[in-house]
Amino acid sequence: MPLISLERPERAERGTTTAGAPAGVGATVAADGAGRPAHKLSAVQLMFVTYACVCGGPFGIEPVVRVMGPAVTLALLCVVPLVWSLQEALMTAELSCALPEMGGFVVWLSRGLGESAAQQIGYWRVVSSMFDIASYPLLMLSYLGPHSASEDDDAAAILPLGARWAIGTLVLCAAGALNALGVEVVGNASAAFAAFTLAPFVALVALGAPQLSGAAIATGPPAGQGRADWGGALSVLLWNLSYFDLAGTFASEVADAQASFLPAMLGALALALCAYALPLLVGVSVAPDFSLWDEGYFVDISRGVHGGGRWLGRWLSAAGAVCAFAVLTSIISTSSRVLVALAQLGVAPRWVGELHPTLRTPVRATVVNVACGSALLLCGEWELVITLCMSLYMLSTAAEFVALARLRALEPDLARPYRIAAGDRRGIWLFVAPPLLLCAVLVAVSGTSTLALIAATLAASFGVQRAHRWWAARARFATRSARLADAELEVQRGGKARAANGAGKAEHGPEKFESSSRTKR
């Protein structure tokens, strides 16, 4: 039986709840207090939001070509989706339909591995998302460089630190405001952003197709690359083919999750692969000096395409900025829903998880993301940060695959409108084995500094979890002590009242008896 095929049983009746769903973890947002339906995503909107989370555009693949060469890069673009992206997309389809709750993977982990694991991995993903959110405004500025100075400068480098922070904060606020309006607005904006960012690459591929060179495409990796270089390049490649699981955070806000998730996941994967592979084939043929390939190099490639030039370069620069904004908007949207789920688990302040009473969107969690992203704009060494974030993401996604397999054993009767056709329990473990192996490979080829950062982050997250447990236990003890004290005081007050009542009866008893006797006579 093929591991990537799906079985689809009859659709569950509308309005039914997921079997065994725990209350309070990833609550489903179905309607507001007045009974009006919440914002809902269609399958097409979900596909474009997922595409924005995963790819957003062909930008970002250039450093991989510099380290690995075009032949290895293209080969990995064929292999990685089969051993990582497709598994992640199918996992998201199965679990999002089985557990259609806000919070996505936090809910999956809580059900499959327990609340402690969900809390811990939720911490990792929040930290990773915060750095992601802070990186995209600066990436957006870097693509606008040719318009702000000479053709060889970028705005992120030439602007003073204060100006970069101010502009980046404005960009974050704009993305946050878009999210506050609702998931439908984000879905429509993601579709428009995708159309704008892909249009210049369609022109690039059409103009550069006659210049395709088999020799350039078959070039292997350059000499002198170390383990850390390969680890960083692999992290960037996986970074550009990951994050399908983020779509699960919208599960409660999809109009028809059972009919939408699988087509949306597969459509987003196909669109991402075409967006990377086709411009890459033309780019390596037009610009075969791969030592120059770096972030934003497609703008330079456009000058070497017959019929291209400055106009196409500026179009690509604008598309790069819009691509960064599109990914930023989607990451804020998903990260805010993760914060809501963590608040429902009790590991984030409860006020963070409250939805806006009118918009029914996680406005408070969005504000937290924007504020933290603004503070992190002052961070440097973004390549190291991206490698750290990708490593934490891989570890957390590995835990999600384990939760997928364990849920098959723990909850075999859970209603699964989509079910990965992996056979028995052994089959589902074979299905998750390739991505788990890829996670191990990424950690093995990581540099020493990255491993040290991973260890420090994990230690810090365990420390935060321990501190939270201690504080929660102390709060429960204080609450219990206060209740016991109140109960004891109430008992004392009741005893005094009964004593006073008894004394009153003793004092007025003879008089009442005498009065009663006169009445009878």
Coordinates of C-alpha atoms in Angstrom, one line a residue:
M1 CA 0.0 0.0 0.0
P2 CA 1.5 3.4 -0.9
L3 CA 2.3 5.4 2.1
I4 CA 1.2 8.7 0.6
S5 CA -2.3 7.8 -0.5
L6 CA -5.3 8.8 1.6
E7 CA -8.4 7.0 2.7
R8 CA -11.4 9.2 3.0
P9 CA -14.3 7.8 5.0
E10 CA -17.8 9.3 4.8
R11 CA -17.9 12.9 5.9
A12 CA -19.0 13.5 9.5
E13 CA -22.3 15.3 9.9
R14 CA -22.0 19.1 10.2
G15 CA -22.2 20.3 13.8
T16 CA -20.9 17.1 15.4
T17 CA -17.9 17.4 17.7
T18 CA -14.6 15.6 17.5
A19 CA -14.7 12.4 19.5
G20 CA -13.0 12.7 22.8
A21 CA -12.0 16.3 22.3
P22 CA -10.9 17.9 25.5
A23 CA -12.5 21.1 26.5
G24 CA -10.3 24.1 27.0
V25 CA -7.4 23.1 24.7
G26 CA -7.6 24.9 21.4
A27 CA -11.2 25.9 21.6
T28 CA -13.0 26.0 18.3
V29 CA -14.1 29.4 17.3
A30 CA -17.4 28.6 15.6
A31 CA -19.5 31.7 16.3
D32 CA -19.4 34.8 18.3
G33 CA -21.5 35.6 21.3
A34 CA -24.4 36.8 19.1
G35 CA -24.5 33.6 17.1
R36 CA -23.0 35.0 13.9
P37 CA -20.4 32.8 12.2
A38 CA -16.7 33.6 12.7
H39 CA -14.4 34.5 9.8
K40 CA -14.0 31.5 7.5
L41 CA -11.4 30.5 5.0
S42 CA -12.2 28.8 1.7
A43 CA -10.0 26.1 0.3
V44 CA -8.4 28.5 -2.2
Q45 CA -7.7 31.1 0.6
L46 CA -6.3 28.3 2.8
M47 CA -4.0 27.2 -0.1
F48 CA -2.6 30.7 -0.5
V49 CA -2.2 31.3 3.2
T50 CA -0.3 28.0 3.4
Y51 CA 1.8 29.0 0.4
A52 CA 2.7 32.2 2.1
C53 CA 3.8 30.3 5.2
V54 CA 5.8 27.8 3.3
C55 CA 7.3 29.8 0.4
G56 CA 5.8 33.2 -0.5
G57 CA 7.9 33.3 -3.6
P58 CA 11.2 32.0 -5.1
F59 CA 13.2 34.3 -2.9
G60 CA 15.5 32.8 -0.3
I61 CA 16.8 29.8 -2.3
E62 CA 19.9 31.7 -3.7
P63 CA 22.3 31.0 -0.8
V64 CA 21.7 27.2 -1.2
V65 CA 22.9 27.4 -4.8
R66 CA 26.1 29.2 -3.6
V67 CA 27.0 26.4 -1.2
M68 CA 25.6 23.3 -2.9
G69 CA 25.7 24.2 -6.5
P70 CA 22.7 23.9 -8.9
A71 CA 22.8 20.1 -9.4
V72 CA 22.6 19.2 -5.7
T73 CA 20.1 22.0 -5.1
L74 CA 17.8 20.8 -7.8
A75 CA 18.2 17.2 -6.7
L76 CA 17.2 18.2 -3.1
L77 CA 14.2 20.1 -4.4
C78 CA 13.0 16.8 -5.8
V79 CA 13.9 14.7 -2.8
V80 CA 13.1 16.9 0.2
P81 CA 9.4 17.2 -0.7
L82 CA 9.1 13.4 -0.9
V83 CA 10.7 12.8 2.5
W84 CA 9.6 15.9 4.4
S85 CA 7.2 18.3 2.8
L86 CA 4.6 15.8 1.6
Q87 CA 4.6 14.0 4.9
E88 CA 4.1 17.3 6.7
A89 CA 1.3 18.3 4.4
L90 CA -0.5 15.0 4.8
M91 CA 0.0 15.0 8.5
T92 CA -1.6 18.5 8.6
A93 CA -4.5 17.3 6.6
E94 CA -5.3 14.3 8.8
L95 CA -4.9 16.0 12.2
S96 CA -6.5 19.3 11.2
C97 CA -9.6 17.4 10.1
A98 CA -9.6 15.1 13.1
L99 CA -9.0 18.0 15.6
P100 CA -10.3 21.2 14.0
E101 CA -9.3 23.5 16.8
M102 CA -7.5 26.8 17.1
G103 CA -3.9 26.1 18.0
G104 CA -3.2 23.3 15.6
F105 CA -0.1 21.5 16.5
V106 CA -0.3 22.5 20.2
V107 CA -3.6 20.6 20.4
W108 CA -2.1 17.6 18.4
L109 CA 0.9 17.4 20.8
S110 CA -1.3 17.8 23.9
R111 CA -3.5 14.8 22.7
G112 CA -0.6 12.7 21.5
L113 CA 2.3 13.4 23.9
G114 CA 0.6 15.1 26.9
E115 CA 0.3 18.7 28.0
S116 CA 3.8 18.9 29.3
A117 CA 5.3 18.2 25.8
A118 CA 2.8 20.6 24.2
Q119 CA 3.9 23.3 26.6
Q120 CA 7.6 22.7 26.0
I121 CA 7.3 22.6 22.2
G122 CA 5.0 25.5 22.3
Y123 CA 7.7 27.5 23.9
W124 CA 10.2 26.5 21.2
R125 CA 7.8 27.5 18.4
V126 CA 6.9 30.9 20.0
V127 CA 10.6 31.7 20.3
S128 CA 11.2 30.7 16.7
S129 CA 8.2 32.6 15.5
M130 CA 9.3 35.8 17.3
F131 CA 12.7 35.8 15.5
D132 CA 11.0 35.0 12.2
I133 CA 8.7 37.9 12.7
A134 CA 11.6 40.2 13.4
S135 CA 13.6 39.1 10.4
Y136 CA 11.0 39.8 7.6
P137 CA 10.8 43.6 7.9
L138 CA 14.6 43.7 7.5
L139 CA 14.4 41.3 4.6
M140 CA 11.8 43.5 3.0
L141 CA 14.1 46.5 3.3
S142 CA 16.9 44.6 1.7
Y143 CA 14.8 44.0 -1.4
L144 CA 14.0 47.7 -1.7
G145 CA 17.8 48.6 -1.7
P146 CA 18.2 49.5 -5.4
H147 CA 15.5 52.2 -5.0
S148 CA 17.2 53.8 -2.0
A149 CA 20.8 54.2 -3.0
S150 CA 23.1 52.7 -5.7
E151 CA 22.3 49.5 -7.4
D152 CA 24.8 47.6 -5.2
D153 CA 23.5 48.9 -1.8
D154 CA 20.6 47.7 0.2
A155 CA 18.4 49.7 2.5
A156 CA 18.9 47.4 5.5
A157 CA 22.6 48.1 5.4
I158 CA 22.7 51.8 4.7
L159 CA 19.9 53.0 7.0
P160 CA 20.8 54.0 10.6
L161 CA 19.8 51.5 13.3
G162 CA 17.0 53.8 14.5
A163 CA 15.5 54.3 11.1
R164 CA 15.6 50.5 10.5
W165 CA 13.8 50.0 13.7
A166 CA 11.2 52.6 13.0
I167 CA 10.4 51.4 9.5
G168 CA 10.4 47.8 10.6
T169 CA 8.0 48.6 13.4
L170 CA 5.7 50.3 11.0
V171 CA 5.8 47.2 8.8
L172 CA 5.0 45.0 11.7
C173 CA 2.1 47.2 12.8
A174 CA 0.7 47.1 9.2
A175 CA 0.8 43.3 9.2
G176 CA -0.7 43.2 12.6
A177 CA -3.6 45.4 11.6
L178 CA -4.3 43.2 8.6
N179 CA -4.5 40.2 10.9
A180 CA -6.8 42.0 13.3
L181 CA -9.4 42.3 10.5
G182 CA -9.9 38.6 10.3
V183 CA -8.6 35.5 8.6
E184 CA -10.7 36.1 5.5
V185 CA -8.8 39.3 4.9
V186 CA -5.5 37.5 5.4
G187 CA -6.6 34.8 2.9
N188 CA -7.6 37.3 0.2
A189 CA -4.4 39.4 0.8
S190 CA -2.3 36.2 0.5
A191 CA -3.8 35.4 -2.9
A192 CA -3.2 39.0 -4.1
F193 CA 0.4 38.9 -2.8
A194 CA 1.1 35.6 -4.5
A195 CA -0.1 36.9 -7.8
F196 CA 2.0 40.0 -7.6
T197 CA 5.2 38.1 -6.5
L198 CA 4.9 35.3 -9.1
A199 CA 4.2 37.6 -12.1
P200 CA 7.8 38.9 -12.6
F201 CA 9.1 35.4 -12.3
V202 CA 6.8 34.2 -15.0
A203 CA 8.3 37.0 -17.1
L204 CA 11.8 35.9 -16.1
V205 CA 11.2 32.3 -17.0
A206 CA 9.5 33.2 -20.3
L207 CA 12.4 35.5 -21.4
G208 CA 15.2 33.3 -20.1
A209 CA 13.9 29.9 -21.4
P210 CA 16.0 30.1 -24.7
Q211 CA 19.1 30.6 -22.6
L212 CA 18.8 27.3 -20.7
S213 CA 22.2 25.5 -20.3
G214 CA 22.5 21.9 -19.4
A215 CA 26.1 22.2 -18.4
A216 CA 25.4 25.0 -16.0
I217 CA 22.4 23.1 -14.5
A218 CA 24.6 20.0 -13.9
T219 CA 27.4 21.9 -12.0
G220 CA 28.2 20.3 -8.7
P221 CA 29.0 21.9 -5.4
P222 CA 32.1 24.1 -5.1
A223 CA 35.1 23.0 -3.2
G224 CA 36.0 24.3 0.3
Q225 CA 32.6 24.0 1.9
G226 CA 32.6 22.8 5.5
R227 CA 30.1 21.0 7.7
A228 CA 28.7 24.2 9.0
D229 CA 28.2 25.6 5.5
W230 CA 26.3 22.5 4.4
G231 CA 24.3 22.5 7.6
G232 CA 23.3 26.2 7.1
A233 CA 22.4 25.6 3.4
L234 CA 20.3 22.5 4.4
S235 CA 18.6 24.6 7.0
V236 CA 17.8 27.3 4.5
L237 CA 16.5 24.8 2.0
L238 CA 14.2 23.1 4.5
W239 CA 13.2 26.6 5.7
N240 CA 11.9 27.2 2.2
L241 CA 9.9 23.9 2.1
S242 CA 8.5 23.7 5.6
Y243 CA 5.7 25.2 7.8
F244 CA 2.8 23.3 6.4
D245 CA 1.8 22.5 9.9
L246 CA 1.1 26.2 10.5
A247 CA -2.1 25.8 8.4
G248 CA -3.5 23.6 11.2
T249 CA -3.8 26.7 13.5
F250 CA -6.6 27.9 11.2
A251 CA -8.5 24.5 11.4
S252 CA -11.4 26.0 13.4
E253 CA -11.7 28.9 10.9
V254 CA -12.0 26.9 7.7
A255 CA -15.4 26.8 6.1
D256 CA -15.3 23.1 5.3
A257 CA -12.1 21.6 6.8
Q258 CA -12.9 18.1 5.6
A259 CA -13.1 19.2 1.9
S260 CA -10.5 21.9 2.1
F261 CA -7.4 20.8 3.8
L262 CA -6.0 18.1 1.5
P263 CA -6.4 20.1 -1.7
A264 CA -5.1 23.2 -0.1
M265 CA -2.0 21.4 1.3
L266 CA -1.2 19.6 -2.0
G267 CA -1.9 22.8 -4.0
A268 CA 0.4 24.9 -1.9
L269 CA 3.2 22.2 -2.2
A270 CA 2.9 22.1 -6.0
L271 CA 2.9 25.9 -6.3
A272 CA 6.0 26.2 -4.0
L273 CA 8.0 23.6 -6.0
C274 CA 7.2 25.3 -9.3
A275 CA 8.0 28.7 -7.8
Y276 CA 11.5 27.5 -6.8
A277 CA 12.5 25.1 -9.6
L278 CA 11.6 27.1 -12.8
P279 CA 13.3 30.4 -11.9
L280 CA 16.3 28.4 -10.6
L281 CA 16.7 26.6 -13.9
V282 CA 16.8 29.9 -15.8
G283 CA 18.9 31.6 -13.2
V284 CA 21.8 29.2 -13.1
S285 CA 21.9 29.2 -16.9
V286 CA 22.0 33.0 -17.1
A287 CA 24.4 33.6 -14.1
P288 CA 26.7 30.6 -13.8
D289 CA 29.1 32.3 -11.3
F290 CA 27.5 30.7 -8.2
S291 CA 29.9 32.4 -5.7
L292 CA 27.8 35.5 -6.2
W293 CA 24.5 33.9 -5.4
D294 CA 23.1 35.5 -2.3
E295 CA 19.7 36.7 -0.9
G296 CA 18.0 38.8 -3.6
Y297 CA 20.3 37.7 -6.4
F298 CA 17.4 37.2 -8.8
V299 CA 17.3 40.9 -9.2
D300 CA 20.9 40.7 -10.7
I301 CA 19.9 37.7 -12.8
S302 CA 17.2 39.7 -14.5
R303 CA 19.8 42.0 -16.1
G304 CA 21.4 39.0 -17.9
V305 CA 18.1 37.8 -19.4
H306 CA 17.5 38.7 -23.0
G307 CA 14.8 41.3 -23.0
G308 CA 15.1 41.9 -19.3
G309 CA 17.0 44.7 -17.6
R310 CA 16.4 47.4 -15.1
W311 CA 12.6 47.3 -15.5
L312 CA 12.5 43.6 -14.6
G313 CA 15.0 44.1 -11.8
R314 CA 12.8 46.7 -10.2
W315 CA 9.7 44.6 -10.6
L316 CA 11.5 41.7 -8.9
S317 CA 12.7 44.0 -6.1
A318 CA 9.1 45.1 -5.4
A319 CA 8.0 41.5 -5.6
G320 CA 10.6 40.6 -3.0
A321 CA 9.4 43.2 -0.6
V322 CA 5.8 42.1 -1.1
C323 CA 6.8 38.5 -0.6
A324 CA 8.5 39.3 2.7
F325 CA 5.4 41.2 3.9
A326 CA 3.1 38.3 2.8
V327 CA 5.2 35.8 4.8
L328 CA 5.3 38.2 7.8
T329 CA 1.5 38.5 7.7
S330 CA 0.9 34.8 7.7
I331 CA 3.5 34.1 10.4
I332 CA 1.9 36.7 12.7
S333 CA -1.5 35.1 12.0
T334 CA -0.4 31.6 12.9
S335 CA 1.8 32.5 15.8
S336 CA -1.0 34.5 17.4
R337 CA -3.2 31.4 17.3
V338 CA -0.4 29.3 18.9
L339 CA -0.3 31.9 21.8
V340 CA -4.1 31.5 22.2
A341 CA -3.7 27.7 22.5
L342 CA -0.8 28.2 25.0
A343 CA -3.0 30.5 27.1
Q344 CA -5.7 27.9 27.1
L345 CA -3.2 25.4 28.4
G346 CA -2.4 27.9 31.2
V347 CA 1.3 28.5 30.2
A348 CA 0.6 32.0 28.8
P349 CA -1.4 34.8 30.5
R350 CA -5.1 34.2 30.0
W351 CA -5.7 37.7 28.7
V352 CA -3.4 36.9 25.7
G353 CA -5.8 34.1 24.7
E354 CA -9.0 36.3 24.7
L355 CA -10.5 37.1 21.3
H356 CA -11.8 40.5 20.3
P357 CA -15.5 40.6 21.2
T358 CA -16.5 42.0 17.8
L359 CA -13.9 40.9 15.3
R360 CA -13.5 37.4 16.9
T361 CA -9.7 37.5 16.2
P362 CA -6.8 37.1 18.6
V363 CA -6.0 40.8 18.7
R364 CA -4.2 40.7 22.0
A365 CA -1.9 37.8 20.9
T366 CA -1.2 39.8 17.7
V367 CA -0.2 42.8 19.7
V368 CA 2.2 40.6 21.7
N369 CA 3.8 39.3 18.5
V370 CA 4.2 42.7 17.0
A371 CA 5.7 44.1 20.2
C372 CA 8.2 41.3 20.6
G373 CA 9.1 41.4 16.9
S374 CA 9.7 45.1 17.2
A375 CA 12.1 44.6 20.2
L376 CA 14.0 41.9 18.3
L377 CA 14.5 44.1 15.2
L378 CA 17.8 45.2 16.9
C379 CA 19.1 41.7 16.8
G380 CA 22.0 40.8 14.4
E381 CA 23.6 37.7 12.9
W382 CA 20.4 36.7 11.2
E383 CA 21.9 33.7 9.4
L384 CA 22.7 32.1 12.7
V385 CA 19.3 33.0 14.0
I386 CA 17.6 31.4 11.0
T387 CA 19.6 28.2 11.5
L388 CA 18.6 28.1 15.2
C389 CA 15.0 28.7 14.4
M390 CA 15.0 26.0 11.7
S391 CA 16.7 23.5 14.1
L392 CA 14.0 24.2 16.8
Y393 CA 11.3 23.9 14.2
M394 CA 12.7 20.6 13.0
L395 CA 12.8 19.2 16.6
S396 CA 9.2 20.4 17.2
T397 CA 7.9 19.0 13.9
A398 CA 9.6 15.7 14.7
A399 CA 7.6 15.6 17.9
E400 CA 4.4 16.3 15.8
F401 CA 5.2 13.2 13.7
V402 CA 5.6 11.2 16.8
A403 CA 2.3 12.5 18.1
L404 CA 0.7 11.5 14.8
A405 CA 1.9 7.9 15.2
R406 CA 1.0 7.8 18.9
L407 CA -2.6 9.1 18.3
R408 CA -3.2 6.1 16.0
A409 CA -2.5 3.9 19.0
L410 CA -4.0 6.0 21.8
E411 CA -7.2 7.0 20.0
P412 CA -7.9 4.5 17.2
D413 CA -11.6 5.4 17.2
L414 CA -10.9 9.2 16.7
A415 CA -13.0 10.4 13.7
R416 CA -10.5 11.0 10.9
P417 CA -12.2 12.4 7.8
Y418 CA -8.8 12.1 6.1
R419 CA -6.6 9.2 7.1
I420 CA -3.0 8.6 5.8
A421 CA -3.2 5.1 4.3
A422 CA -0.1 3.7 6.1
G423 CA -1.8 0.5 7.2
D424 CA -1.2 -0.7 10.8
R425 CA 0.8 0.9 13.6
R426 CA 4.0 -0.2 12.0
G427 CA 3.1 1.4 8.8
I428 CA 2.5 4.8 10.3
W429 CA 5.9 4.6 11.9
L430 CA 7.4 3.8 8.5
F431 CA 5.6 6.9 7.2
V432 CA 7.1 9.2 9.8
A433 CA 10.6 7.6 9.6
P434 CA 12.0 9.7 6.7
P435 CA 11.2 13.1 8.3
L436 CA 12.6 11.9 11.6
L437 CA 15.8 10.8 9.9
L438 CA 16.1 14.2 8.1
C439 CA 15.8 15.9 11.5
A440 CA 18.7 13.8 12.8
V441 CA 20.7 14.7 9.7
L442 CA 20.1 18.4 10.2
V443 CA 21.3 18.3 13.8
A444 CA 24.3 16.2 12.9
V445 CA 25.6 18.6 10.2
S446 CA 24.9 21.7 12.3
G447 CA 27.8 23.8 13.4
T448 CA 29.1 23.9 17.0
S449 CA 27.7 27.4 17.6
T450 CA 24.2 26.3 16.4
L451 CA 24.3 23.2 18.6
A452 CA 25.3 25.4 21.6
L453 CA 22.4 27.8 20.9
I454 CA 20.0 24.9 20.6
A455 CA 21.2 23.5 23.9
A456 CA 20.9 26.9 25.6
T457 CA 17.4 27.4 24.2
L458 CA 16.2 24.0 25.3
A459 CA 17.7 24.5 28.8
A460 CA 16.0 27.9 29.0
S461 CA 12.6 26.5 28.0
F462 CA 12.9 23.7 30.5
G463 CA 13.8 26.3 33.1
V464 CA 10.7 28.4 32.2
Q465 CA 8.5 25.4 32.4
R466 CA 9.8 24.5 35.8
A467 CA 9.4 28.1 37.0
H468 CA 5.8 28.1 35.7
R469 CA 5.0 24.9 37.4
W470 CA 6.5 26.1 40.7
W471 CA 4.6 29.4 40.4
A472 CA 1.3 27.6 39.5
A473 CA 1.7 25.2 42.4
R474 CA 2.4 28.1 44.7
A475 CA -0.7 29.9 43.4
R476 CA -2.8 26.8 43.9
F477 CA -1.5 26.4 47.4
A478 CA -2.2 30.1 48.2
T479 CA -5.7 29.7 46.8
R480 CA -6.4 26.5 48.7
S481 CA -5.0 28.1 51.9
A482 CA -7.2 31.2 51.4
R483 CA -10.3 29.0 50.8
L484 CA -9.5 27.0 54.0
A485 CA -9.1 30.2 56.0
D486 CA -12.4 31.6 54.6
A487 CA -14.1 28.3 55.4
E488 CA -12.7 28.3 59.0
L489 CA -13.7 32.0 59.4
E490 CA -17.2 31.1 58.2
V491 CA -17.4 28.2 60.7
Q492 CA -16.3 30.5 63.5
R493 CA -18.9 33.1 62.4
G494 CA -21.6 30.4 62.3
G495 CA -20.7 29.2 65.7
K496 CA -20.8 32.7 67.2
A497 CA -24.2 33.3 65.5
R498 CA -25.6 30.0 66.9
A499 CA -24.3 30.8 70.4
A500 CA -25.8 34.3 70.3
N501 CA -29.1 32.8 69.1
G502 CA -29.1 30.3 71.9
A503 CA -28.5 33.0 74.5
G504 CA -31.4 35.0 73.1
K505 CA -33.7 32.0 73.4
A506 CA -32.6 31.4 77.0
E507 CA -33.3 35.0 77.9
H508 CA -36.7 35.3 76.3
G509 CA -37.9 31.8 76.8
P510 CA -39.9 32.3 80.2
E511 CA -41.6 35.4 78.9
K512 CA -42.7 33.7 75.8
F513 CA -44.0 30.7 77.8
E514 CA -45.9 33.0 80.2
S515 CA -47.5 34.9 77.3
S516 CA -48.4 31.6 75.6
S517 CA -50.1 30.4 78.9
R518 CA -52.2 33.6 79.2
T519 CA -53.3 33.2 75.6
K520 CA -54.5 29.7 76.2
R521 CA -56.4 30.7 79.4

